[in-house]
mmCIF file of C-alpha atoms in Angstrom:
data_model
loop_
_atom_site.group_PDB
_atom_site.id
_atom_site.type_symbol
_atom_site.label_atom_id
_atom_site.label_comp_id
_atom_site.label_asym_id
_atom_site.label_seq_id
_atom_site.Cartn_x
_atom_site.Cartn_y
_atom_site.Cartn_z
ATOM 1 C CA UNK Y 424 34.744 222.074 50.566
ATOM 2 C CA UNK Y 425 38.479 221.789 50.499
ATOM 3 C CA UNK Y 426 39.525 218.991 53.137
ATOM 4 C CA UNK Y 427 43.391 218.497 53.510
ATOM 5 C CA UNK Y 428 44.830 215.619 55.830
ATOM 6 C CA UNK Y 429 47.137 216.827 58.782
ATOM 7 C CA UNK Y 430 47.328 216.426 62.814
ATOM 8 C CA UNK Y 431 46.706 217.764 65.564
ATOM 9 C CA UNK Y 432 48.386 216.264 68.778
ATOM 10 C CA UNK Y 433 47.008 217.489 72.497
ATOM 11 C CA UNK Y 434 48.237 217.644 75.882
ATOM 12 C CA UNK Y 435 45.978 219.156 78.802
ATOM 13 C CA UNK Y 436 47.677 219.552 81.902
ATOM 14 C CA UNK Y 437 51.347 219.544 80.425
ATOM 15 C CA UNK Y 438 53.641 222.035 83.059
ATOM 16 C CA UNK Y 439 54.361 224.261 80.486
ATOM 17 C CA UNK Y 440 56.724 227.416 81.284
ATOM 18 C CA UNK Y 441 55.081 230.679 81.737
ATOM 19 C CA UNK Y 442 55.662 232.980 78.542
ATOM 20 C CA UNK Y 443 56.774 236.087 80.819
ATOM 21 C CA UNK Y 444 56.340 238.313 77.569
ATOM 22 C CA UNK Y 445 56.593 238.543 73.524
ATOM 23 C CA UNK Y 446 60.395 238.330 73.475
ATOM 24 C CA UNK Y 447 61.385 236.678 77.360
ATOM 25 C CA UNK Y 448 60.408 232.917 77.203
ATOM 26 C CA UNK Y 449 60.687 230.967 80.632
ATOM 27 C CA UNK Y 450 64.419 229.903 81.459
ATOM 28 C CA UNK Y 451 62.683 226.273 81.099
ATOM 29 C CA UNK Y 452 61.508 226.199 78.136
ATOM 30 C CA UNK Y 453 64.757 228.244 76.593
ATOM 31 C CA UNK Y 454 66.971 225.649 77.974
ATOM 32 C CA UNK Y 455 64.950 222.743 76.338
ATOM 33 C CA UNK Y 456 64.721 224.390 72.693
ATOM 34 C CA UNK Y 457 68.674 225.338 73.014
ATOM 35 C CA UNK Y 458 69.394 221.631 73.806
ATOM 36 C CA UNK Y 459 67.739 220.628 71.100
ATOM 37 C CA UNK Y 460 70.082 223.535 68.991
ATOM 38 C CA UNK Y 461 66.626 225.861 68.304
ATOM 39 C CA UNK Y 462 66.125 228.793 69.974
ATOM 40 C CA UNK Y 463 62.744 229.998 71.384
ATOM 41 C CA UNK Y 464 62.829 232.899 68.854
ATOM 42 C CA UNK Y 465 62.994 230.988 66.109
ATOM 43 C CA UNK Y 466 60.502 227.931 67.242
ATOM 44 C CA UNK Y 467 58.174 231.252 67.888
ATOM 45 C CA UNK Y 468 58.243 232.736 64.433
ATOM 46 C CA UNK Y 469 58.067 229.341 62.334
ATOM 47 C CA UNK Y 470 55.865 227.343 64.414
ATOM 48 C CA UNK Y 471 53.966 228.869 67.161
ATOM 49 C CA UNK Y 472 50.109 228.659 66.112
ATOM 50 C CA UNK Y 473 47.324 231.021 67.847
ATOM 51 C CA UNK Y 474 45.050 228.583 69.500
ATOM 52 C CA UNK Y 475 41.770 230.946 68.359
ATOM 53 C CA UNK Y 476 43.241 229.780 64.993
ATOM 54 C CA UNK Y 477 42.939 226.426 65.608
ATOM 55 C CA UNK Y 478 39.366 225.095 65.659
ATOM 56 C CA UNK Y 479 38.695 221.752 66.841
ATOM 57 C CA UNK Y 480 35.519 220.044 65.986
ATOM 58 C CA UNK Y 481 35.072 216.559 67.430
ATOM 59 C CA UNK Y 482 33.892 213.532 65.556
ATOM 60 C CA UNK Y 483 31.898 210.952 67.748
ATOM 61 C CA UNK Y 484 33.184 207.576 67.541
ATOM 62 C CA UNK Y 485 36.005 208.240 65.430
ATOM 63 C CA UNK Y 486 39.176 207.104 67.647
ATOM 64 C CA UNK Y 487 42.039 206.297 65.830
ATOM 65 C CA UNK Y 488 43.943 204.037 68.227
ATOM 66 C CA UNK Y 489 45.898 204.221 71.793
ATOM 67 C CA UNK Y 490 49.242 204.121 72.017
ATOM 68 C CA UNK Y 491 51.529 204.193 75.292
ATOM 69 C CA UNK Y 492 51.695 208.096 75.497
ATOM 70 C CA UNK Y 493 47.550 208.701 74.503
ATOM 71 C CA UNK Y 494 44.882 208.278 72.737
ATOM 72 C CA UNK Y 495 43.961 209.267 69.476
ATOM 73 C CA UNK Y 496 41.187 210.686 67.944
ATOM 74 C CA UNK Y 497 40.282 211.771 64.025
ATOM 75 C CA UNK Y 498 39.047 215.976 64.333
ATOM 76 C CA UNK Y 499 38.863 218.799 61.832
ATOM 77 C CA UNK Y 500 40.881 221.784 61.980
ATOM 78 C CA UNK Y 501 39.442 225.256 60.722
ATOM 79 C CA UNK Y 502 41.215 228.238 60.065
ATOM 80 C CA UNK Y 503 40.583 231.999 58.716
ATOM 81 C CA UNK Y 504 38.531 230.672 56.001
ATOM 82 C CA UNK Y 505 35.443 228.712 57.236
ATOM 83 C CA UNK Y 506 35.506 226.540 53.389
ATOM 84 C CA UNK Y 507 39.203 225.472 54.302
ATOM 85 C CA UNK Y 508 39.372 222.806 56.812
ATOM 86 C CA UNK Y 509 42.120 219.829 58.121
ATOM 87 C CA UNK Y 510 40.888 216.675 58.915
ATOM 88 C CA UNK Y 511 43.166 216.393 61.800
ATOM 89 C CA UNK Y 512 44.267 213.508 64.778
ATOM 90 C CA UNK Y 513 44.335 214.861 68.237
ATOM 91 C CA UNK Y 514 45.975 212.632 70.930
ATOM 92 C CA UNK Y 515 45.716 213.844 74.416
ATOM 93 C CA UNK Y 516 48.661 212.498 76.850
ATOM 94 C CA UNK Y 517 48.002 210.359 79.573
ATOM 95 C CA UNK Y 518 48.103 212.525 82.848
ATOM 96 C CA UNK Y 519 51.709 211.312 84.222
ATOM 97 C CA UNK Y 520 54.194 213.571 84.498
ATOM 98 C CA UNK Y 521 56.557 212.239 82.614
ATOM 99 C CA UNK Y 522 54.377 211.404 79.490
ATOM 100 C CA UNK Y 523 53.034 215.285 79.219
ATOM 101 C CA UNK Y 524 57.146 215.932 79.181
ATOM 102 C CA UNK Y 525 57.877 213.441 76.566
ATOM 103 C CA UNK Y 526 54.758 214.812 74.463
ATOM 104 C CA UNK Y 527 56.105 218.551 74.523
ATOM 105 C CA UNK Y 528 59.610 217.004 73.842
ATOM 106 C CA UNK Y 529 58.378 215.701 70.942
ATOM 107 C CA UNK Y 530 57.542 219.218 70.188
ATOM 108 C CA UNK Y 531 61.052 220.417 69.833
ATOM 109 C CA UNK Y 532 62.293 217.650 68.061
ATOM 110 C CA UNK Y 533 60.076 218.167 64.991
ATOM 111 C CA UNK Y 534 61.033 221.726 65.018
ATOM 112 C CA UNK Y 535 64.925 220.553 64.717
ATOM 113 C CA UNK Y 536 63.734 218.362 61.725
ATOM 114 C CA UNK Y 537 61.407 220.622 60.190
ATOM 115 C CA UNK Y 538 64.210 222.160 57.865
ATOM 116 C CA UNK Y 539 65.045 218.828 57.089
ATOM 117 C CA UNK Y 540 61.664 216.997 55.861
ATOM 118 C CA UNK Y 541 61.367 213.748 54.949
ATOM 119 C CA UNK Y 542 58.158 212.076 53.089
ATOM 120 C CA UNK Y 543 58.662 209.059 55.349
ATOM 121 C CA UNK Y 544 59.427 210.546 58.397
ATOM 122 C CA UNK Y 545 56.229 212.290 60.265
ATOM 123 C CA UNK Y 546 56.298 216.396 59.740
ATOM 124 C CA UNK Y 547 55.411 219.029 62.202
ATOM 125 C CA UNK Y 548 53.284 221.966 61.108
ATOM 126 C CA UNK Y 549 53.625 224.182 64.616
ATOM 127 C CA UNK Y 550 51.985 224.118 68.001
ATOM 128 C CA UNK Y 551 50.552 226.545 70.358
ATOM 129 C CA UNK Y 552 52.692 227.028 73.848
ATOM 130 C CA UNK Y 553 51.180 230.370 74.977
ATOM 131 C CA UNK Y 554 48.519 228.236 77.594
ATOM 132 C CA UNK Y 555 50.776 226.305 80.759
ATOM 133 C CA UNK Y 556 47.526 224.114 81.009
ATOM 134 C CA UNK Y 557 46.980 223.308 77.480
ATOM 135 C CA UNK Y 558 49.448 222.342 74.769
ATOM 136 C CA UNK Y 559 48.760 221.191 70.863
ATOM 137 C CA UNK Y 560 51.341 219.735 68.811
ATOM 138 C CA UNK Y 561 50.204 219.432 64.711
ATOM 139 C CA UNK Y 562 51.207 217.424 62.330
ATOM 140 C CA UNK Y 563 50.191 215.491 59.317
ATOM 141 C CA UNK Y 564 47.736 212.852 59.312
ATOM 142 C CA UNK Y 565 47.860 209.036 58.617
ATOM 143 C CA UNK Y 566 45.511 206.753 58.193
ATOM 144 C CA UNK Y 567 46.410 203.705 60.670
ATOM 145 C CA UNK Y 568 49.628 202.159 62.135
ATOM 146 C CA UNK Y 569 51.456 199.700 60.226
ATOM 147 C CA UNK Y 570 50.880 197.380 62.929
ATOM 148 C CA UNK Y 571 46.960 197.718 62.674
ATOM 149 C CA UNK Y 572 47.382 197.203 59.051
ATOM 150 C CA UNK Y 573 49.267 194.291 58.310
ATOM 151 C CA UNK Y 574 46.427 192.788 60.815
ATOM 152 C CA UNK Y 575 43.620 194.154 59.160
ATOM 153 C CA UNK Y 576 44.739 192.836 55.600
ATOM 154 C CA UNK Y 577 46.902 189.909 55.892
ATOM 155 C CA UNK Y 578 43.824 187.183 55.457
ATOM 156 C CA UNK Y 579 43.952 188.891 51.689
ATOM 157 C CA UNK Y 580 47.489 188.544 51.007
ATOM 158 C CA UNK Y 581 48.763 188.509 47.897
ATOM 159 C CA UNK Y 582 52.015 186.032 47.808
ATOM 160 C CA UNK Y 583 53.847 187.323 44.213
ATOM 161 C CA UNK Y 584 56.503 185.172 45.004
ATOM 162 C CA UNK Y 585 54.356 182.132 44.830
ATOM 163 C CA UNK Y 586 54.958 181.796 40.668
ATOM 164 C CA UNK Y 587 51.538 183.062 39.768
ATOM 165 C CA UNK Y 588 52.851 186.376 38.910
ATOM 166 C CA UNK Y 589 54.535 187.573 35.928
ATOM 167 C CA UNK Y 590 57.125 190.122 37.070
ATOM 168 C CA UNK Y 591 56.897 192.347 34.042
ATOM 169 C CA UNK Y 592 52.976 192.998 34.708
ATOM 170 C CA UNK Y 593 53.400 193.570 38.300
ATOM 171 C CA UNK Y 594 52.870 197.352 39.410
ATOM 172 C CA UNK Y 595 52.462 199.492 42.642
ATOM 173 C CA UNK Y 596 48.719 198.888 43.744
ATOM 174 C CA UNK Y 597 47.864 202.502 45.513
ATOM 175 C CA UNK Y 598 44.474 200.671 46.698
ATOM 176 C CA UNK Y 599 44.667 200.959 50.229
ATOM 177 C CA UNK Y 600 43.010 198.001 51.613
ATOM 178 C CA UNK Y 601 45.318 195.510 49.419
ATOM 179 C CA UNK Y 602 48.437 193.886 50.597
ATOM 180 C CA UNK Y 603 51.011 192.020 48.417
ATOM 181 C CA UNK Y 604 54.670 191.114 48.567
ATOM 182 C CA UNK Y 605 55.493 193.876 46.633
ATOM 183 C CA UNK Y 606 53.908 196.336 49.476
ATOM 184 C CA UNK Y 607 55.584 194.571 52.527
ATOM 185 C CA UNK Y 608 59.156 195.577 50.162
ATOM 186 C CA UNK Y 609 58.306 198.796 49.539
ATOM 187 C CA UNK Y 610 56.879 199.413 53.444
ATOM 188 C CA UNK Y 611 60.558 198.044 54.322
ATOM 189 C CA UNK Y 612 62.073 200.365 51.611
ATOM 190 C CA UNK Y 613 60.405 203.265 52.625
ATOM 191 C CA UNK Y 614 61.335 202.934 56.570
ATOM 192 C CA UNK Y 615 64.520 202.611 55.637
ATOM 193 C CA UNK Y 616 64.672 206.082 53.380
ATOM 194 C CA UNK Y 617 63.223 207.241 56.662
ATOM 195 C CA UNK Y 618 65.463 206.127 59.161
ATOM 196 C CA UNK Y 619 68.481 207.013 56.954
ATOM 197 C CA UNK Y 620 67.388 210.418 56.805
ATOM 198 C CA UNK Y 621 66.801 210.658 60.737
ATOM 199 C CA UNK Y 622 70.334 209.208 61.261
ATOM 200 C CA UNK Y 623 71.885 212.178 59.183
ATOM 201 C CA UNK Y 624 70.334 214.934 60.818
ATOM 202 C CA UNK Y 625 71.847 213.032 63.103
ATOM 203 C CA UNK Y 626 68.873 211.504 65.395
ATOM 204 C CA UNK Y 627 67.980 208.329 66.996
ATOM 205 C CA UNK Y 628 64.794 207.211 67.015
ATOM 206 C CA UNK Y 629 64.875 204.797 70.542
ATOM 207 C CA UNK Y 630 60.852 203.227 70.168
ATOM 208 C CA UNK Y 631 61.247 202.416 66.567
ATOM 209 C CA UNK Y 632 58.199 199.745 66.339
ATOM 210 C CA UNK Y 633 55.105 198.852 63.389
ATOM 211 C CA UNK Y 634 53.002 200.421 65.905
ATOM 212 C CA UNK Y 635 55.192 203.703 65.947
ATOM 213 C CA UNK Y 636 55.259 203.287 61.944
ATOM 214 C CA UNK Y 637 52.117 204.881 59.936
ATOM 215 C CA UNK Y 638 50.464 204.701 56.710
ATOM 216 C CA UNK Y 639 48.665 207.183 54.549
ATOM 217 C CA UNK Y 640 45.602 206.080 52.665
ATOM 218 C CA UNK Y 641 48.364 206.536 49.451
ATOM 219 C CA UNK Y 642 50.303 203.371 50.992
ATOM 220 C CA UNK Y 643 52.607 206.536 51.749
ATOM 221 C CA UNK Y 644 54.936 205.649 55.182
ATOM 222 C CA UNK Y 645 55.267 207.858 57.691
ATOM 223 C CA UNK Y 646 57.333 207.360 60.770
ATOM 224 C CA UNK Y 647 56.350 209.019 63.879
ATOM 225 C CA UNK Y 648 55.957 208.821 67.470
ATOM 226 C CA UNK Y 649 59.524 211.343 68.629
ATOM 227 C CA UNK Y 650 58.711 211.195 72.078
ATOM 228 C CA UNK Y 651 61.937 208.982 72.747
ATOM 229 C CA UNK Y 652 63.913 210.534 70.017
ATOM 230 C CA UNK Y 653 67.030 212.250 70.841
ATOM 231 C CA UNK Y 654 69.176 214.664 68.282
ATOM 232 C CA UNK Y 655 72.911 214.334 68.887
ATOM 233 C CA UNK Y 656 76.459 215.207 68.108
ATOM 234 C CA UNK Y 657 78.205 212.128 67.354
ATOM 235 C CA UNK Y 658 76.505 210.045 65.357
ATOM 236 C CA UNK Y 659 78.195 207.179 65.894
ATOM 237 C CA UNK Y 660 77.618 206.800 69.982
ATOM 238 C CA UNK Y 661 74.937 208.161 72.439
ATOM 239 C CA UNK Y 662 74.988 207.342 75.786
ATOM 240 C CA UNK Y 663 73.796 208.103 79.632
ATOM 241 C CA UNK Y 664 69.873 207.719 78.644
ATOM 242 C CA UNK Y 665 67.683 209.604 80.662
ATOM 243 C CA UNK Y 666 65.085 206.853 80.055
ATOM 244 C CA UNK Y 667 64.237 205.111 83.696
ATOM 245 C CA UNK Y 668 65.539 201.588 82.365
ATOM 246 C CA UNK Y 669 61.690 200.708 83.924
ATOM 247 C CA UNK Y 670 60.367 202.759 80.805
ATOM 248 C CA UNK Y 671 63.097 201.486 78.409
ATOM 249 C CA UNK Y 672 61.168 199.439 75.428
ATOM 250 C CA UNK Y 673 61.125 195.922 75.386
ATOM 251 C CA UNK Y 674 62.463 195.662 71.462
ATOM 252 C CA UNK Y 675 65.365 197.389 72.433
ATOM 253 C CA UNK Y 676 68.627 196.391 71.852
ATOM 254 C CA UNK Y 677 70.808 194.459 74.048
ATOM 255 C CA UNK Y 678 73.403 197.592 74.815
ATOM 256 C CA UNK Y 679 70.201 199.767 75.474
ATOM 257 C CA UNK Y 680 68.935 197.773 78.271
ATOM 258 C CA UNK Y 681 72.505 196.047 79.893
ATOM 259 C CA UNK Y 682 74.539 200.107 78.877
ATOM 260 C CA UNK Y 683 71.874 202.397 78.381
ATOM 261 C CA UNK Y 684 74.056 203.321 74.396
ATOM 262 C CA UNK Y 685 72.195 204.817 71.841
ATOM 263 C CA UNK Y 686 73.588 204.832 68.547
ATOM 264 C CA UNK Y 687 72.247 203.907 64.593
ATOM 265 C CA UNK Y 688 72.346 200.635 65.445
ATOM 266 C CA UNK Y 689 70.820 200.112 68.442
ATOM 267 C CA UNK Y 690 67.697 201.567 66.051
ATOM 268 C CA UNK Y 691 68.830 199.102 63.286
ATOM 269 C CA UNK Y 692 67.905 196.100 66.161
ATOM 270 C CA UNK Y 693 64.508 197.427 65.901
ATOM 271 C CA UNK Y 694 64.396 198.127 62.726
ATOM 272 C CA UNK Y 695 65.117 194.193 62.239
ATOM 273 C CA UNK Y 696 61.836 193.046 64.506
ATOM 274 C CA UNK Y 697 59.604 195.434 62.270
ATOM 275 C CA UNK Y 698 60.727 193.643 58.909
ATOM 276 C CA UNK Y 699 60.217 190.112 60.608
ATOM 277 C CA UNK Y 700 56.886 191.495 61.421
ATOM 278 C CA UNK Y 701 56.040 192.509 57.939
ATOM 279 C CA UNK Y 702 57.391 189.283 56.754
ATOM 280 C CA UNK Y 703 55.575 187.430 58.561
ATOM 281 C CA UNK Y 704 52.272 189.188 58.362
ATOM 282 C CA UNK Y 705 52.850 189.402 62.386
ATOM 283 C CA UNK Y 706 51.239 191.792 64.581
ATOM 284 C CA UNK Y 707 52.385 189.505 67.974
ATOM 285 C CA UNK Y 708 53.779 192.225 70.128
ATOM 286 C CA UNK Y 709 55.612 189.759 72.515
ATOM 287 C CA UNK Y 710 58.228 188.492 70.219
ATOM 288 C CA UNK Y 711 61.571 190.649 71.662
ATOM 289 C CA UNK Y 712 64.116 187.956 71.352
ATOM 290 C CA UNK Y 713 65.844 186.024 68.850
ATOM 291 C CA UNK Y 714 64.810 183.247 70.887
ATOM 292 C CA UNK Y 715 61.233 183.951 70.380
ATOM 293 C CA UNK Y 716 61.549 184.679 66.925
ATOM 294 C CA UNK Y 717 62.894 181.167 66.508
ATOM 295 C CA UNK Y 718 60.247 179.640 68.226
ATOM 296 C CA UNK Y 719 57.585 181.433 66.585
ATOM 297 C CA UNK Y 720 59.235 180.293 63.330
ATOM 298 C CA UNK Y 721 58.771 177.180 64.030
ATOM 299 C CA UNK Y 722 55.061 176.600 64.803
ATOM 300 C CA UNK Y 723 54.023 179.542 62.375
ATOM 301 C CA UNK Y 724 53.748 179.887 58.222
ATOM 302 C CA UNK Y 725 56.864 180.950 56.420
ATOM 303 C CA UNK Y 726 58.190 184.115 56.062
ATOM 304 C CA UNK Y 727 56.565 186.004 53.356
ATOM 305 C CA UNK Y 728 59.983 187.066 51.334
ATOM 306 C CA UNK Y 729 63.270 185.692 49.693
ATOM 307 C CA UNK Y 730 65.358 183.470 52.159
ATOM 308 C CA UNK Y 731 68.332 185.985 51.354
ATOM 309 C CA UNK Y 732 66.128 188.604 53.107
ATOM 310 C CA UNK Y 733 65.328 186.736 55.662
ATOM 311 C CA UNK Y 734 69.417 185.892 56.110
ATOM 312 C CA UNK Y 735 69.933 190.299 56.019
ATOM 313 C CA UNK Y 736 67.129 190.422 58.774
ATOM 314 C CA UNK Y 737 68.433 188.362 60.664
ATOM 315 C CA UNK Y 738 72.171 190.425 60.336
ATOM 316 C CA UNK Y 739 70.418 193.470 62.515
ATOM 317 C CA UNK Y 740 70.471 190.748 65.518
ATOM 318 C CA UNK Y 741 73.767 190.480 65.978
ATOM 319 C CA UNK Y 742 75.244 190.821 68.957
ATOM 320 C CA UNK Y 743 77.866 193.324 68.792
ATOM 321 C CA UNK Y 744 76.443 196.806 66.951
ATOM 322 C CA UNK Y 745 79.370 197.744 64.524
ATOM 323 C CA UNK Y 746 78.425 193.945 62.730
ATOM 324 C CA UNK Y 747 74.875 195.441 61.892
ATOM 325 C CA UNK Y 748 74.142 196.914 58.529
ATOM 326 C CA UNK Y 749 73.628 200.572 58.513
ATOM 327 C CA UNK Y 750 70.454 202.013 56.991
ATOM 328 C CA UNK Y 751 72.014 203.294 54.274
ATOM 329 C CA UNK Y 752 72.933 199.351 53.599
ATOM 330 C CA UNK Y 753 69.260 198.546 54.229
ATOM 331 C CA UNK Y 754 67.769 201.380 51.459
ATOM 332 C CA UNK Y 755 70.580 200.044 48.865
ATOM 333 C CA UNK Y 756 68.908 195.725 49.868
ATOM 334 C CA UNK Y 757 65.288 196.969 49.509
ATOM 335 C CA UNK Y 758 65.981 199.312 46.524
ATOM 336 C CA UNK Y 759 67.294 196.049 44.728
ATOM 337 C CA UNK Y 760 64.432 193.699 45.823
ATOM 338 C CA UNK Y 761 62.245 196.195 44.394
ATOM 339 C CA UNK Y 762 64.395 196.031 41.104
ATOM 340 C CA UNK Y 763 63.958 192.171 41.310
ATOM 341 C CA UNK Y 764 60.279 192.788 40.642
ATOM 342 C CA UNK Y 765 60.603 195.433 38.043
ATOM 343 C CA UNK Y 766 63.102 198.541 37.614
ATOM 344 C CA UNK Y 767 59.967 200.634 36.748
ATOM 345 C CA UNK Y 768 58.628 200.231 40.143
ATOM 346 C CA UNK Y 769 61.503 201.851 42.089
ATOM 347 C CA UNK Y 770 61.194 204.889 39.576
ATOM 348 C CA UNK Y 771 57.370 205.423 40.446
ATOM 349 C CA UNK Y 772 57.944 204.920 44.576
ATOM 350 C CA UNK Y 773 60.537 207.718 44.261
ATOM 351 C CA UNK Y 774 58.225 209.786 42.132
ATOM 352 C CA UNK Y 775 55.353 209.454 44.979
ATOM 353 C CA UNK Y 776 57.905 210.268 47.146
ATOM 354 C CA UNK Y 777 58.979 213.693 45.633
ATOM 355 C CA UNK Y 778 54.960 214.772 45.227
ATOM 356 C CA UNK Y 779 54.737 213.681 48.930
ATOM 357 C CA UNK Y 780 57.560 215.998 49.675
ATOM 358 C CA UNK Y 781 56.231 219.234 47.775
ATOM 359 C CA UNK Y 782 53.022 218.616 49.736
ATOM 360 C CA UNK Y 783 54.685 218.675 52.911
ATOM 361 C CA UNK Y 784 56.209 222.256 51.903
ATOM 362 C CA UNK Y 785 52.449 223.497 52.101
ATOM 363 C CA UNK Y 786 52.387 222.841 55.835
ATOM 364 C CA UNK Y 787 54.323 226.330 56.432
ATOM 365 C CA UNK Y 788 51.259 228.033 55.391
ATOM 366 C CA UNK Y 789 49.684 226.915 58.456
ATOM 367 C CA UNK Y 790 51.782 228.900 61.287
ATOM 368 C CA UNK Y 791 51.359 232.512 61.941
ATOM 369 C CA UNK Y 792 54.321 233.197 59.652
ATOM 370 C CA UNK Y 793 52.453 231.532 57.464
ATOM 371 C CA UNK Y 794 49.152 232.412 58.072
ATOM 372 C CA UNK Y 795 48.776 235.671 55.330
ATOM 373 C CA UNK Y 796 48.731 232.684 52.782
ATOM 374 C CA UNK Y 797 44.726 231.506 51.805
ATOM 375 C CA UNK Y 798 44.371 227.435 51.002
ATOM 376 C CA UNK Y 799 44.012 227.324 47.261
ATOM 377 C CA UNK Y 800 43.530 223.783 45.423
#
C-alpha cells in the first residue's frame, strides 16, 4: 500500500459564504480571496477539493497536539484509488467565532503562497468550501512541533562543541529521535530560508513561535500555523492590526503590542526567542522578555552554541526595528556556522531541500484540477 504524508486541517461550524452557483461565489468570500490578490475563480480551479473525494478515517488515540486555534489529530486520506492513501492531520477549530475566521483565513493565504513554495514553509494542497457548516483545509504533514521536540530529546543531547568531535567526521544525522549541535544550526538555518522566503512574497508571519515551527520525520522544517499571517504591499511597514491587542501574542515585539506595526522585523523579534529556545534546549513558554531571558540565564545551563551566536541572537532584541538583522542576514550567519562544521554539510541540507521541493510539486495532483492524475511510486 502506497502511504504518502500530507494534512488535512478541519473546521465544523465555520460561517462560510453560501456558493450561490458554479461561477457566482458569495460577495464574502470574493472580497476575502481579492484581499488576499486571488480571485475565487482561480482558488476554485487549483484548489477546491470534492469532499466525497476526501475520505477521512480516524485513528483512536492518535492526537497530535493542541494548539491555540485546535486540536490535532493523525487520519488517513483516500482518494479514487482505494491502494493510494495520505496519512493526514486534521485539526478542528475551537468553536469561537473568531478562531473558525482565522482558520479559513489561513485558507487563502496558502493559496497566495502556493505559486511560491517553499520546503520550509508549510504547503497547501486545496480545501473544500462548497459546505457553510463544514470546512477542510489540507496540507502536508509533520511529525511534531519543534517545541515538543527539543523537549522530547534534549536529555540525549549531543554537545559537538564540547571537543569530542572531530569536525571533518561530523555529518547530517537524518535519525529522527537524535539531537546534536549540528541539528539545533541547521533547525535555525532552515527557519531562516523559510522566513526569508515568506518576507519576499512579501508576508509577515505575526505568531512566529517553536510551537508554530514543525518537523518532518526527515529532520525536514516546516513552518506553519498562517492563521495570523498577513500578505502585504510594502514590505517594509504594516500597520493598523486587526488583531484585538487582547489576542496579540505574548512574544511579540515591542511596536506590535505599544503600535500595533507589522513589518520583517517585528517577525525577526520572534524569530530571536525561537533560537534562544533551541539554544538552550528550552521549551519554557513564559520567557517573553529580555528580562526573563537574563534571569533564566542565570540559574540555567549554558547556551548550547558559539558565544558569537549568542551575541547575533541577542541583536533581534533591540529596541528600535531597523537595528535588527534581516533574515536574509540570519540565512548568510547560519549558512556559515554550518560551514564552521564542514562545507560538505551545507551542500547536502540544500540538496534535501531541493528533493523536498520536487515532492511538494506532487501535491497539485491532489485537487480536482489535478485529480485525472493516478498516485504512482
Amino acid at each position: 500500500m502506497q502511504c504518502r504524508k500530507y494534512a488535512a486541517i478541519k473546521s465544523n461550524d465555520v460561517e462560510m459564504p453560501k456558493i450561490q452557483g458554479e461561477d457566482n461565489p458569495s460577495e464574502e468570500i470574493s472580497t476575502k480571496v481579492a484581499d488576499n490578490k486571488i480571485s475565487y475563480e482561480q482558488y476554485r480551479e487549483r484548489f477546491e477539493i470534492d469532499r466525497e473525494r476526501l475520505k477521512i478515517v480516524p485513528i483512536p488515540m492518535n492526537k497530535l497536539g493542541e494548539g491555540y486555534f485546535g486540536i490535532t489529530y493523525r487520519a488517513e486520506l483516500t482518494r479514487n484509488n482505494p491502494d493510494v492513501k495520505l496519512l493526514v492531520a486534521t485539526k478542528r477549530a475551537h468553536e469561537k467565532k473568531y478562531k473558525q475566521e482565522i482558520l479559513m483565513k489561513e485558507i487563502l493565504v496558502m493559496c497566495v503562497m502556493a505559486d511560491r513554495k517553499h520546503p520550509n514553509l508549510l504547503a497547501i494542497v486545496g480545501a473544500i468550501t462548497s459546505n457553510p457548516m463544514e470546512t477542510w483545509i489540507v496540507t502536508e504533514l509533520a511529525a511534531t512541533d519543534l517545541k515538543n521536540y527539543i523537549g522530547k530529546n534534549r536529555t540525549n543531547f549531543d554537545d559537538m562543541l564540547s571537543g569530542n568531535h572531530k569536525t571533518d567526521e561530523i555529518t547530517i544525522n537524518d535519525e529522527y529521535n537524535t539531537l546534536s549541535s549540528l541539528d539545533l544550526i541547521l533547525f535555525a538555518y532552515q527557519i531562516s530560508k523559510g522566513m526569508e522566503h515568506l518576507t519576499n512574497i512579501p508576508c509577515v508571519h505575526r505568531d512566529l513561535a517553536l510551537r508554530n515551527v514543525l518537523i518532518t520525520e526527515r529532520k525536514i522544517i516546516r513552518i506553519g500555523d498562517f492563521g495570523l499571517a498577513m500578505k502585504y504591499e510594502d514590505k517594509d511597514y504594516l500597520s493598523k492590526s486587526p488583531i484585538p491587542k487582547n489576542r496579540i501574542p505574548s512574544h511579540s515585539a515591542p511596536e506590535i503590542i505599544n503600535e500595533g506595526k507589522y513589518t520583517e522585523k517585528s517577525d525577526i523579534w520572534s524569530f530571536g526567542l525561537c533560537l534562544f529556545q533551541l539554544f538552550t534546549l528550552s521549551t519554557d513558554t513564559d520567557l517573553y522578555s529580555k528580562e526573563d531571558v537574563e534571569e533564566f540565564m542565570k540559574n540555567n545551563n549554558p547556551l548550547k552554541c558559539r558565544s558569537e551566536i549568542f551575541e547575533f541572537l541577542e541583536m533581534c532584541w533591540y529596541d528600535k526595528p531597523r537595528h535588527r538583522p534581516n533574515f536574509k542576514t540570519c540565512v548568510y550567519t547560519f549558512k556559515c556556522e554550518l560551514n564552521r562544521f564542514s562545507n560538505q554539510i551545507h551542500k547536502n541540507i540544500e540538496a534535501k531541500l531541493d528533493l523536498e521541493a520536487k515532492q511538494q510539486l506532487e501535491l497539485e495532483k491532489w485537487t480536482n484540477s489535478g485529480g485525472s492524475h493516478e498516485e504512482t511510486e
